[in-house]
mmCIF file of C-alpha atoms and ligand atoms in Angstrom:
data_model
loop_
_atom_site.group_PDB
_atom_site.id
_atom_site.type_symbol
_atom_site.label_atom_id
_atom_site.label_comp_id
_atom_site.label_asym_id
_atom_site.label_seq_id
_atom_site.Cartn_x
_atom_site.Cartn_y
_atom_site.Cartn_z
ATOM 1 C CA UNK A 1 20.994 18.037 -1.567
ATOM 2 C CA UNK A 2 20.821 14.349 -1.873
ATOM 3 C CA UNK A 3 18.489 12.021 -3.258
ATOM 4 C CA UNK A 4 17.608 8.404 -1.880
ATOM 5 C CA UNK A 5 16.491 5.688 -4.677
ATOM 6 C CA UNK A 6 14.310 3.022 -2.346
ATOM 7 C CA UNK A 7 13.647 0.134 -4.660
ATOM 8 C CA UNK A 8 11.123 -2.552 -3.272
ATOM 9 C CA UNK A 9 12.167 -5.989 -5.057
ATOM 10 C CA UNK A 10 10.588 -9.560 -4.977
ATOM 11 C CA UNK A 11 12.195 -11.961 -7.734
ATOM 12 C CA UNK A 12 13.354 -9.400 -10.187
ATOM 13 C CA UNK A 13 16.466 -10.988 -10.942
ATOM 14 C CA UNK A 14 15.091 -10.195 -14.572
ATOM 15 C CA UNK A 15 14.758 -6.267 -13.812
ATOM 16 C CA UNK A 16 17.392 -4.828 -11.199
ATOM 17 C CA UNK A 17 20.143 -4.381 -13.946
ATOM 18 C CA UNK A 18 18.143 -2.799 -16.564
ATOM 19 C CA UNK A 19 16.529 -0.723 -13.899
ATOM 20 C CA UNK A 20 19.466 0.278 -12.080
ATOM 21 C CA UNK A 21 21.462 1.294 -15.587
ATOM 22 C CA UNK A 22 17.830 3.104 -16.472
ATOM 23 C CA UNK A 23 18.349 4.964 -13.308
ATOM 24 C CA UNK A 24 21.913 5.864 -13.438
ATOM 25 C CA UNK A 25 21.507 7.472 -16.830
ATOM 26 C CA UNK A 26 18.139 9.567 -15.857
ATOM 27 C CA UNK A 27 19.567 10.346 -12.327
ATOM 28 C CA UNK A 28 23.064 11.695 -13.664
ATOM 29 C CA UNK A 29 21.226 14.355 -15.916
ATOM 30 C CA UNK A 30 20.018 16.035 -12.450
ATOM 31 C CA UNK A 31 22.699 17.883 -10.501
ATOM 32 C CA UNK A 32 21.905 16.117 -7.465
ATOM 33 C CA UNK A 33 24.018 13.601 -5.387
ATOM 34 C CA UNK A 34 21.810 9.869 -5.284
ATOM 35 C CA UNK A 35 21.809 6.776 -3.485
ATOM 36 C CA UNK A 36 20.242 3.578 -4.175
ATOM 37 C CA UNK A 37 18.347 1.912 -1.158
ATOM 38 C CA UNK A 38 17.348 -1.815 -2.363
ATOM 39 C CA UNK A 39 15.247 -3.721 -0.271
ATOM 40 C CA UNK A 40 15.905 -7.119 -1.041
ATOM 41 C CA UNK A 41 12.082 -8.684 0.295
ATOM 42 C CA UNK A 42 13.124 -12.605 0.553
ATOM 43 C CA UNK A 43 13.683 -13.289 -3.047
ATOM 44 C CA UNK A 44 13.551 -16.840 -4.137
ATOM 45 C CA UNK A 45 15.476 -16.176 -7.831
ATOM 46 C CA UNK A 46 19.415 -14.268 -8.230
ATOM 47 C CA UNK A 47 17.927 -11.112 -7.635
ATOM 48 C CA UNK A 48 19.838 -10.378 -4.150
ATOM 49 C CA UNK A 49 23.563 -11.737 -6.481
ATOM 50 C CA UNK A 50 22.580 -9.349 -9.772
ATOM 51 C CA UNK A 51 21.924 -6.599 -6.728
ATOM 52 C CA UNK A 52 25.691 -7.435 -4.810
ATOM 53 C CA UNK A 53 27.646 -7.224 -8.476
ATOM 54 C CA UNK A 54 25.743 -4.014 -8.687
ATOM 55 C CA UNK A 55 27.084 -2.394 -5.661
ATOM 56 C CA UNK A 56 30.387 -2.094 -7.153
ATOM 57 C CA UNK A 57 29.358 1.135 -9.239
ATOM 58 C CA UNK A 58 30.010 3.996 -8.793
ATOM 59 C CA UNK A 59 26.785 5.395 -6.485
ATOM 60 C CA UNK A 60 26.718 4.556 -2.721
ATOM 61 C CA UNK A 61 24.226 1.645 -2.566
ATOM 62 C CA UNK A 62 22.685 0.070 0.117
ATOM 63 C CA UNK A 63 20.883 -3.648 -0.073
ATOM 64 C CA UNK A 64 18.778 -4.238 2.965
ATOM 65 C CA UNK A 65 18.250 -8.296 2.539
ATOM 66 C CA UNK A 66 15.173 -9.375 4.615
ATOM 67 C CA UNK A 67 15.222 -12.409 5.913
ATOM 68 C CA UNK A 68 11.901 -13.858 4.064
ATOM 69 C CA UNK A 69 9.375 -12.297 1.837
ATOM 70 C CA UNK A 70 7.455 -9.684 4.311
ATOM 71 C CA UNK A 71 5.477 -7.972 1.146
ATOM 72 C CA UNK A 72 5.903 -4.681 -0.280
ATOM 73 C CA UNK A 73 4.801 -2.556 2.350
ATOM 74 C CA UNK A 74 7.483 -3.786 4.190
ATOM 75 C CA UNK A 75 10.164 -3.251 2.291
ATOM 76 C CA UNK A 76 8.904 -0.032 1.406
ATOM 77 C CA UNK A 77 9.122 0.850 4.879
ATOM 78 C CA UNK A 78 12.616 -0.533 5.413
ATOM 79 C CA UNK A 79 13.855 1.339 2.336
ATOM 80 C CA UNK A 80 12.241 4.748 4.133
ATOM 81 C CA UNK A 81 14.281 3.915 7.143
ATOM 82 C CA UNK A 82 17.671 2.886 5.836
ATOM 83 C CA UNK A 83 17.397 5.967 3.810
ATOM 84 C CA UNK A 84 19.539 9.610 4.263
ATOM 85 C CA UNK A 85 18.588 11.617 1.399
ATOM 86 C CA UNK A 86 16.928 15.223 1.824
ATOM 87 C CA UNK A 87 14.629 14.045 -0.635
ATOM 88 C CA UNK A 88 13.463 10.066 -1.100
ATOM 89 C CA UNK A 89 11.892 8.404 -4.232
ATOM 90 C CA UNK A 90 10.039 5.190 -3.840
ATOM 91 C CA UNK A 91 10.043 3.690 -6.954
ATOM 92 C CA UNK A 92 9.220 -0.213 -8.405
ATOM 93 C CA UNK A 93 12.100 -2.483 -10.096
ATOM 94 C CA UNK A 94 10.036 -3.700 -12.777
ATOM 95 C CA UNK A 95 10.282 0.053 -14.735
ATOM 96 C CA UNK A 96 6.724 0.447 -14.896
ATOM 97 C CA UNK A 97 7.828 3.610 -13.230
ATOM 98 C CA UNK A 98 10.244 5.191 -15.242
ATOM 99 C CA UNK A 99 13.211 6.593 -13.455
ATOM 100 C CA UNK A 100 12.925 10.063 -15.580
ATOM 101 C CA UNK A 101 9.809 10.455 -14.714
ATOM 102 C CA UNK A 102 11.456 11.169 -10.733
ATOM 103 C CA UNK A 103 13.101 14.079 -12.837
ATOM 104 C CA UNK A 104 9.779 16.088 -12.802
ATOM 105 C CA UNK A 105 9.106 15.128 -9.470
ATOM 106 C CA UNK A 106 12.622 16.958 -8.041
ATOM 107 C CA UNK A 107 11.550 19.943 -10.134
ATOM 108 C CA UNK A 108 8.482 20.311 -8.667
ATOM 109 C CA UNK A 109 9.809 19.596 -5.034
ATOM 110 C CA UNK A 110 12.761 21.809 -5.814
ATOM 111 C CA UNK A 111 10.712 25.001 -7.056
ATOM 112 C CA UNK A 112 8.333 25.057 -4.490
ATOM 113 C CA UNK A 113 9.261 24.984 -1.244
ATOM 114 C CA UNK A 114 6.021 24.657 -0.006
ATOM 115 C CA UNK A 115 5.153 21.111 -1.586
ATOM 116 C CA UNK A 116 6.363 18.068 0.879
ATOM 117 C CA UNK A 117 5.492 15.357 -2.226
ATOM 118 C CA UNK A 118 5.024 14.270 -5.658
ATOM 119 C CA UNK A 119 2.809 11.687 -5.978
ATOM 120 C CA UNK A 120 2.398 9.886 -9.476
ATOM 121 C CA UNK A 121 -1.402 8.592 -10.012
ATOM 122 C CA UNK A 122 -2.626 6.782 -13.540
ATOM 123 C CA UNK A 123 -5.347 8.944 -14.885
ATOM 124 C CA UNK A 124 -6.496 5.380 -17.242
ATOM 125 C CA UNK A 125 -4.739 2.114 -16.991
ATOM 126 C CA UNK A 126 -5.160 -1.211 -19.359
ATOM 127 C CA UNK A 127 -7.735 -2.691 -16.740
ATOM 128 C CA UNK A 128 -10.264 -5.045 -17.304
ATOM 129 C CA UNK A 129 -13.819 -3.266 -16.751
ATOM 130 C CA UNK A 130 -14.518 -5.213 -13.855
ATOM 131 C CA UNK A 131 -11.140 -4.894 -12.271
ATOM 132 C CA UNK A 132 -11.205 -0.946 -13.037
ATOM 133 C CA UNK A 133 -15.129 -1.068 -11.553
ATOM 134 C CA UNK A 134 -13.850 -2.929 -8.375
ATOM 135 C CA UNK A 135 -11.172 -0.438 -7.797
ATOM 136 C CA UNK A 136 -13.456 2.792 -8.506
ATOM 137 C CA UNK A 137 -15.746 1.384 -6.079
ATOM 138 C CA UNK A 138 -13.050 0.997 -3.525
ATOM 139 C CA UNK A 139 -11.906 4.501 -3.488
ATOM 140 C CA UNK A 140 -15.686 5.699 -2.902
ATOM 141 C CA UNK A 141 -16.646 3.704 -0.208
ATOM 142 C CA UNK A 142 -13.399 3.721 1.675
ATOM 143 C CA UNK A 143 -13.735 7.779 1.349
ATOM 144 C CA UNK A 144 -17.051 7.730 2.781
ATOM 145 C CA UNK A 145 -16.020 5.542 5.668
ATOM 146 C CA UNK A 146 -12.456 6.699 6.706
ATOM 147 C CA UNK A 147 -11.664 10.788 7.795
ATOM 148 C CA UNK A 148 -8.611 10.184 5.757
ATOM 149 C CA UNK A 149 -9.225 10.901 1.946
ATOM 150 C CA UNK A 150 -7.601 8.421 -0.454
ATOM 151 C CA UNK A 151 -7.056 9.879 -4.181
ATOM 152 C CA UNK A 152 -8.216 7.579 -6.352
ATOM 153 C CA UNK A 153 -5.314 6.115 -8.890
ATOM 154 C CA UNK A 154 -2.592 6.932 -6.688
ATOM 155 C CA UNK A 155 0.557 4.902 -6.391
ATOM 156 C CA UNK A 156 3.420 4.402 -3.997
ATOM 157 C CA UNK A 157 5.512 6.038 -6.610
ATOM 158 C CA UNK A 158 6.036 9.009 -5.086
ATOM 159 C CA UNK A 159 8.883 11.935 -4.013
ATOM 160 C CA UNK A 160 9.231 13.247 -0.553
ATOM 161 C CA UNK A 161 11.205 15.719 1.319
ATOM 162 C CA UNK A 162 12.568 14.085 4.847
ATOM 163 C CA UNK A 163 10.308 15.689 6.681
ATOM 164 C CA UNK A 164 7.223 13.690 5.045
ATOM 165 C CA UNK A 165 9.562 10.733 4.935
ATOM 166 C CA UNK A 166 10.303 10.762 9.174
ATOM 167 C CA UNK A 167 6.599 11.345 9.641
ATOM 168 C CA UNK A 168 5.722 8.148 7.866
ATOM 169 C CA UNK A 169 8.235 5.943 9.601
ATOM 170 C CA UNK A 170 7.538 7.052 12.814
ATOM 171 C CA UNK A 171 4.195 5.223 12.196
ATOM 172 C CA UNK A 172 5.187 2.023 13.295
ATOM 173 C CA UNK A 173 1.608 0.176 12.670
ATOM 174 C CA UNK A 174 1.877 -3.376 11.972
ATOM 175 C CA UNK A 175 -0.734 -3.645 9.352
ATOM 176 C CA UNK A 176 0.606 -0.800 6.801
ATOM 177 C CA UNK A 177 -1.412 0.241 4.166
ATOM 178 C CA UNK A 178 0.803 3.364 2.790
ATOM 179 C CA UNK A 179 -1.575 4.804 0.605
ATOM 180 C CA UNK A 180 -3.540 5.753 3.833
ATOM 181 C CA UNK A 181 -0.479 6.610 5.788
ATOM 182 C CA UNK A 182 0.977 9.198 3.167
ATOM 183 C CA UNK A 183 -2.375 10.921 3.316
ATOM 184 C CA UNK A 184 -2.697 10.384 7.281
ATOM 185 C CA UNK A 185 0.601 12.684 7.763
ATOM 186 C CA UNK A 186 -0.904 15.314 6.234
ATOM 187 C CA UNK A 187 1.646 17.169 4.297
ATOM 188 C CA UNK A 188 1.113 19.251 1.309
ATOM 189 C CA UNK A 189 0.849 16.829 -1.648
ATOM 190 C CA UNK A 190 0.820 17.112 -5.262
ATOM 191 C CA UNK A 191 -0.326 14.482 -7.833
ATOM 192 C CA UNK A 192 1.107 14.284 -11.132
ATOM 193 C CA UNK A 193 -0.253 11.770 -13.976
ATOM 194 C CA UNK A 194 1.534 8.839 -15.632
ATOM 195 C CA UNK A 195 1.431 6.415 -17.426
ATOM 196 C CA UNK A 196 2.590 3.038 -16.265
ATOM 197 C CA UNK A 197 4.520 0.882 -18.961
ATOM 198 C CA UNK A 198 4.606 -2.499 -19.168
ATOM 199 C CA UNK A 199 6.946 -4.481 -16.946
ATOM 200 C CA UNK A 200 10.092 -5.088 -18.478
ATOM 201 C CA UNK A 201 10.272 -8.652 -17.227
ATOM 202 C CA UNK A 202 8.692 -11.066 -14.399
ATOM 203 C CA UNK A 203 5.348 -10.805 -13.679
ATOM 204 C CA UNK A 204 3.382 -9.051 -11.289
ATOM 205 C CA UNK A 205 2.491 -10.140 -7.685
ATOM 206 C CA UNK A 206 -0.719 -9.057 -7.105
ATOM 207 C CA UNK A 207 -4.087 -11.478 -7.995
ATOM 208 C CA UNK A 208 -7.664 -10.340 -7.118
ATOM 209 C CA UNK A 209 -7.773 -12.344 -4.570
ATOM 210 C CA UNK A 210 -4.651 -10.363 -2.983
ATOM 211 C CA UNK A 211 -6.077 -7.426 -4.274
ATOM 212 C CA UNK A 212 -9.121 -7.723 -2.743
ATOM 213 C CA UNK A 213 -7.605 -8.623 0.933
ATOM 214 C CA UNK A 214 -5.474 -5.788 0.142
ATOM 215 C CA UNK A 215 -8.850 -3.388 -0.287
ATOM 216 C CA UNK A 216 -10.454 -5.037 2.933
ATOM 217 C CA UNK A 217 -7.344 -4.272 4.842
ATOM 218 C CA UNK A 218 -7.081 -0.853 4.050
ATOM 219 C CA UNK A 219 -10.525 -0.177 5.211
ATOM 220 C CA UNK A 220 -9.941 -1.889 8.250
ATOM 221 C CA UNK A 221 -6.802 0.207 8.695
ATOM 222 C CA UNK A 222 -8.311 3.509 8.610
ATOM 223 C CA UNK A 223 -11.854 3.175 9.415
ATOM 224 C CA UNK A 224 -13.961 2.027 12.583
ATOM 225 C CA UNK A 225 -17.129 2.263 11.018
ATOM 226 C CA UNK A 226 -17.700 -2.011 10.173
ATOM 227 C CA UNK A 227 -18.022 -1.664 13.858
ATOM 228 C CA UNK A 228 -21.008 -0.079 14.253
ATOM 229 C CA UNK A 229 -22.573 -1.908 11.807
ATOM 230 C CA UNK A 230 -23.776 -4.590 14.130
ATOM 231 C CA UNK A 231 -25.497 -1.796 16.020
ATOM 232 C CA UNK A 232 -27.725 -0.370 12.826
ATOM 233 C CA UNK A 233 -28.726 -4.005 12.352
ATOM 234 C CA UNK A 234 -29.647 -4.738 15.869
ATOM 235 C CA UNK A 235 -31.714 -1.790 16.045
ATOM 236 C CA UNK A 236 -32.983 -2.876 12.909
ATOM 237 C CA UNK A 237 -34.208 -6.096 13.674
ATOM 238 C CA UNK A 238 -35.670 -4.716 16.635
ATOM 239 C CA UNK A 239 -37.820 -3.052 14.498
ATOM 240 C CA UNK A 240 -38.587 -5.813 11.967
ATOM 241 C CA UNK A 241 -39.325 -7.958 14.725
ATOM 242 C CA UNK A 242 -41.682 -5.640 16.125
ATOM 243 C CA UNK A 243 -43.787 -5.758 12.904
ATOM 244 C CA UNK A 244 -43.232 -9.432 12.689
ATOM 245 C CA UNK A 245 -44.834 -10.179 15.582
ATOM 246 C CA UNK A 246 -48.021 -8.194 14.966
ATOM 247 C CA UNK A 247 -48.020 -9.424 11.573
ATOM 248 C CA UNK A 248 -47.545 -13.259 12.787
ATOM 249 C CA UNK A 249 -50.071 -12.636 15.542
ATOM 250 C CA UNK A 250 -53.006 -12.326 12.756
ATOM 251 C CA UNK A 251 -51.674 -14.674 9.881
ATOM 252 C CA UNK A 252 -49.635 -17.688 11.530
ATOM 253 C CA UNK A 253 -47.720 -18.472 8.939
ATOM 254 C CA UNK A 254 -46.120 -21.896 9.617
ATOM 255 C CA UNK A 255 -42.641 -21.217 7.627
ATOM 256 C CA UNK A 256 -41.769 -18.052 8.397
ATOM 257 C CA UNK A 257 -39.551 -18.519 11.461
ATOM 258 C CA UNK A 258 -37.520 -20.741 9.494
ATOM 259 C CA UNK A 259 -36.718 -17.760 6.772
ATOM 260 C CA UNK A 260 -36.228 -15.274 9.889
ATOM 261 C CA UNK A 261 -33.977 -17.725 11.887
ATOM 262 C CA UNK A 262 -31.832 -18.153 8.641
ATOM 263 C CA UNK A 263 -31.283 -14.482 8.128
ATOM 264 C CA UNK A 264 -31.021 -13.372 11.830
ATOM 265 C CA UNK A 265 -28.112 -16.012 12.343
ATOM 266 C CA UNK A 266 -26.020 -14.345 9.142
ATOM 267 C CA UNK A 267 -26.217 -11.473 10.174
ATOM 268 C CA UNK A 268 -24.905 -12.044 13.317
ATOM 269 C CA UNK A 269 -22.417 -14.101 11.918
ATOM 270 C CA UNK A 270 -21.439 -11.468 9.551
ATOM 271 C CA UNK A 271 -21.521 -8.834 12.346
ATOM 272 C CA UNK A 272 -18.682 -11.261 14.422
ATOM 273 C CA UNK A 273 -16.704 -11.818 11.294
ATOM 274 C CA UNK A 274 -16.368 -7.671 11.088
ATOM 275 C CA UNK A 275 -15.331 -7.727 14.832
ATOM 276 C CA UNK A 276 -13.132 -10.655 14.339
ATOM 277 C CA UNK A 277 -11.517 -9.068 11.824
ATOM 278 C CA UNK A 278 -10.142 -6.394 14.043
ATOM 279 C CA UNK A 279 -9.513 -8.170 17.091
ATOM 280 C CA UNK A 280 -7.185 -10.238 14.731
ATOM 281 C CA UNK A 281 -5.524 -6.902 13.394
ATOM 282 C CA UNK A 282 -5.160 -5.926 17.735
ATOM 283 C CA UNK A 283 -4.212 -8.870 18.477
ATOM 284 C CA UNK A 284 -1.122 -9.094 15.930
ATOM 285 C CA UNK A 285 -0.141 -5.419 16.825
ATOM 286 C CA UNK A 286 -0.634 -6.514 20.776
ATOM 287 C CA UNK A 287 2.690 -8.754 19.928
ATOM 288 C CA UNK A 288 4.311 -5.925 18.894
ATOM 289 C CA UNK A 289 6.072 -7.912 16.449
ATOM 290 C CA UNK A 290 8.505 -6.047 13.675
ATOM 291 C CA UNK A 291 7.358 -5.485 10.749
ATOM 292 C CA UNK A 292 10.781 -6.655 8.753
ATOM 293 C CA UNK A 293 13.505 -9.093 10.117
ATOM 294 C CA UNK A 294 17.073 -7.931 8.133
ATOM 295 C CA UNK A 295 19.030 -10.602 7.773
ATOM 296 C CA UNK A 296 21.809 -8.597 6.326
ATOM 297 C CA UNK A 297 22.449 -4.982 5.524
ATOM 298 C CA UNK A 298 25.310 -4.456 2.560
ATOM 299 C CA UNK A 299 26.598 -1.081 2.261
ATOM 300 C CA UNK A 300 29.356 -0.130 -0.418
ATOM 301 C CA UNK A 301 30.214 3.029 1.251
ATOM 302 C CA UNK A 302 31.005 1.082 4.848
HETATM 303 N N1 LIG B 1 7.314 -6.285 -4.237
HETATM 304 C C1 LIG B 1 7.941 -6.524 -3.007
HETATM 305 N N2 LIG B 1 7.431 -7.479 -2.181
HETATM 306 C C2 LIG B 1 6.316 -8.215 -2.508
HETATM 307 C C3 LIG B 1 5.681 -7.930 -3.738
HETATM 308 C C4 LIG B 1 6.193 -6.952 -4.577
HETATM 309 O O1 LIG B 1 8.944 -5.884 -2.690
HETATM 310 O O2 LIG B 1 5.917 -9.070 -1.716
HETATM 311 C C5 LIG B 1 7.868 -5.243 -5.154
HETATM 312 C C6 LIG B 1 8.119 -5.723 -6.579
HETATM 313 O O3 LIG B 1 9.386 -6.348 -6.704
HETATM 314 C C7 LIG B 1 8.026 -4.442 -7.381
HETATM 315 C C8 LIG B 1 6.980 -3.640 -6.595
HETATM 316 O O4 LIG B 1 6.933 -4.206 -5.286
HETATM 317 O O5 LIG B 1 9.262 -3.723 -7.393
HETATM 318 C C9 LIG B 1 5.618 -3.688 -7.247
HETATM 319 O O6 LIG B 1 5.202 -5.033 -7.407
HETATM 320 P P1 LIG B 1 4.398 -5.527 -8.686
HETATM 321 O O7 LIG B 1 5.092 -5.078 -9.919
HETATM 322 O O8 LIG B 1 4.169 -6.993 -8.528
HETATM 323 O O9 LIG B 1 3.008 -4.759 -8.521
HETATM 324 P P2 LIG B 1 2.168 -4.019 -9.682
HETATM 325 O O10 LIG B 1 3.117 -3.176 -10.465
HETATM 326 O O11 LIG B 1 1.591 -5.109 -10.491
HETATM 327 O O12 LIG B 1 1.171 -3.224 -8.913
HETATM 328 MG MG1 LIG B 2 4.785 -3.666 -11.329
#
């Protein structure tokens, strides 16, 4: 049995060395044969250098370079497909995810046939209240609109057997949002609760303003339901204007129209905005552009 390492990494020249010698000393305590997959996702800094002097160790080691920053999903999706292990770990450079941690996930995977994937989720995290609020509110709403159930807290940390792993790749959307597509395959999941620690150096990539585009695209991703909105609210104002009119009939109020033009107009603004929104996301898949451009693959075992 083999295990693939898949390592997204943006600018972490500060973090690949300590993560991969982290690694190497948790991995070696299991009996299992490992490979690292690094996905290299257009780094500005040394990180694609400290990754080359690393393939020189001991452990096959592959570095899939992209060709410019593409964003995590990605890579993670690169890493999925360069990989050959029976089992496959997707795991963060920045050891907030500690490599021992994977440990418990092979034990789980290995003693119960049945299970497809560990998935690690963080029962509390160090969040501001109205970040933790936002998020919490996220999980609800995208539950009730999508048939595919998101578990709140979950992370792409997880361990799969290849079966899980070739059902996920052979999703080739163009806007991937993994947290649905893990669920989407179905499988037989298990979540396990950690703890994430601080990074060890760099800083993280993600602002609210990415996190909330983030949230928007997921919801777009796996739910149609924005699209009927525009068909409540029609139906709606048909109503409202119905009452409107017998009300205006016997009090002619002078201003009104102006209040009901305002609000009629945004909301059918809103309502195109919505559809906009996923012509855009048909329109870029229409292309059928990739979803990564490799520059380079390096391989120490070719
Ligand atoms: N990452 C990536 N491409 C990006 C952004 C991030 O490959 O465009 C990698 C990053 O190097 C790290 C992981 O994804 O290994 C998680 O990123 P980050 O630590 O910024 O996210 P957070 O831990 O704050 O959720
Ligand atoms: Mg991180």
């Amino acid at each position: 049995m083999m295990l693939s390492v898949v390592v997204p990494c943006y600018n972490e020249e500060g973090n690949v060395a300590l993560f991969y010698k982290e690694a190497m000393e948790a991995f070696k305590r299991s009996n299992m044969s490992f490979e690292f997959v690094f996905v290299n996702d257009g780094s500005t800094d040394s990180t694609l250098s400290v990754l080359k002097k690393l393939c020189s160790g001991p452990v096959p080691m592959k570095i899939v370079n992209f060709s410019r920053n593409f964003g995590k999903e990605a890579a993670m999706m690169a890493g999925l497909e360069a990989s050959k292990g029976d089992y496959v770990v997707v795991i963060d450079a920045d050891l907030q995810q500690k490599p021992e941690l994977v440990l418990d996930m092979l034990g789980t995977l290995e003693g119960d046939e049945s299970v497809d994937c560990v998935a690690a989720f963080q029962e509390s995290r160090g969040e501001s209240k109205p970040l933790a609020f936002f998020k919490k509110s996220f999980y609800k709403l995208i539950n009730k609109m999508s048939d595919t159930q998101f578990f709140q807290g979950a992370s792409d940390f997880r361990c799969m057997r290849r079966r899980m792993v070739d059902a996920v790749i052979g999703m080739k959307e163009y806007h991937r949002f993994s947290k649905g597509l893990f669920s989407w395959v179905g499988f037989n999941t298990v979540y396990m609760p950690y703890t994430a620690a601080p990074r060890a150096a760099g800083d993280s990539k993600w602002s609210f303003r990415k996190l909330f585009r983030y949230a928007v695209d997921g919801i777009e991703s796996f739910s149609t339901a924005p699209l009927r909105l525009p068909l409540y609210l029609g139906v709606l104002f048909l109503a409202l204007s119905v009452i409107l009119f017998v009300i205006l009939i016997f009090a002619a109020k002078e201003f009104i129209d102006i209040a009901v033009m305002f609000f009629v107009g945004g909301t059918v603004l809103f309502c195109m905005g919505i559809m906009g929104e996923y012509l855009a996301k048909a329109y870029v898949q229409g292309k059928g552009r990739p979803v990564y451009i490799v520059k380079e693959i390096i391989d120490n075992e070719k």
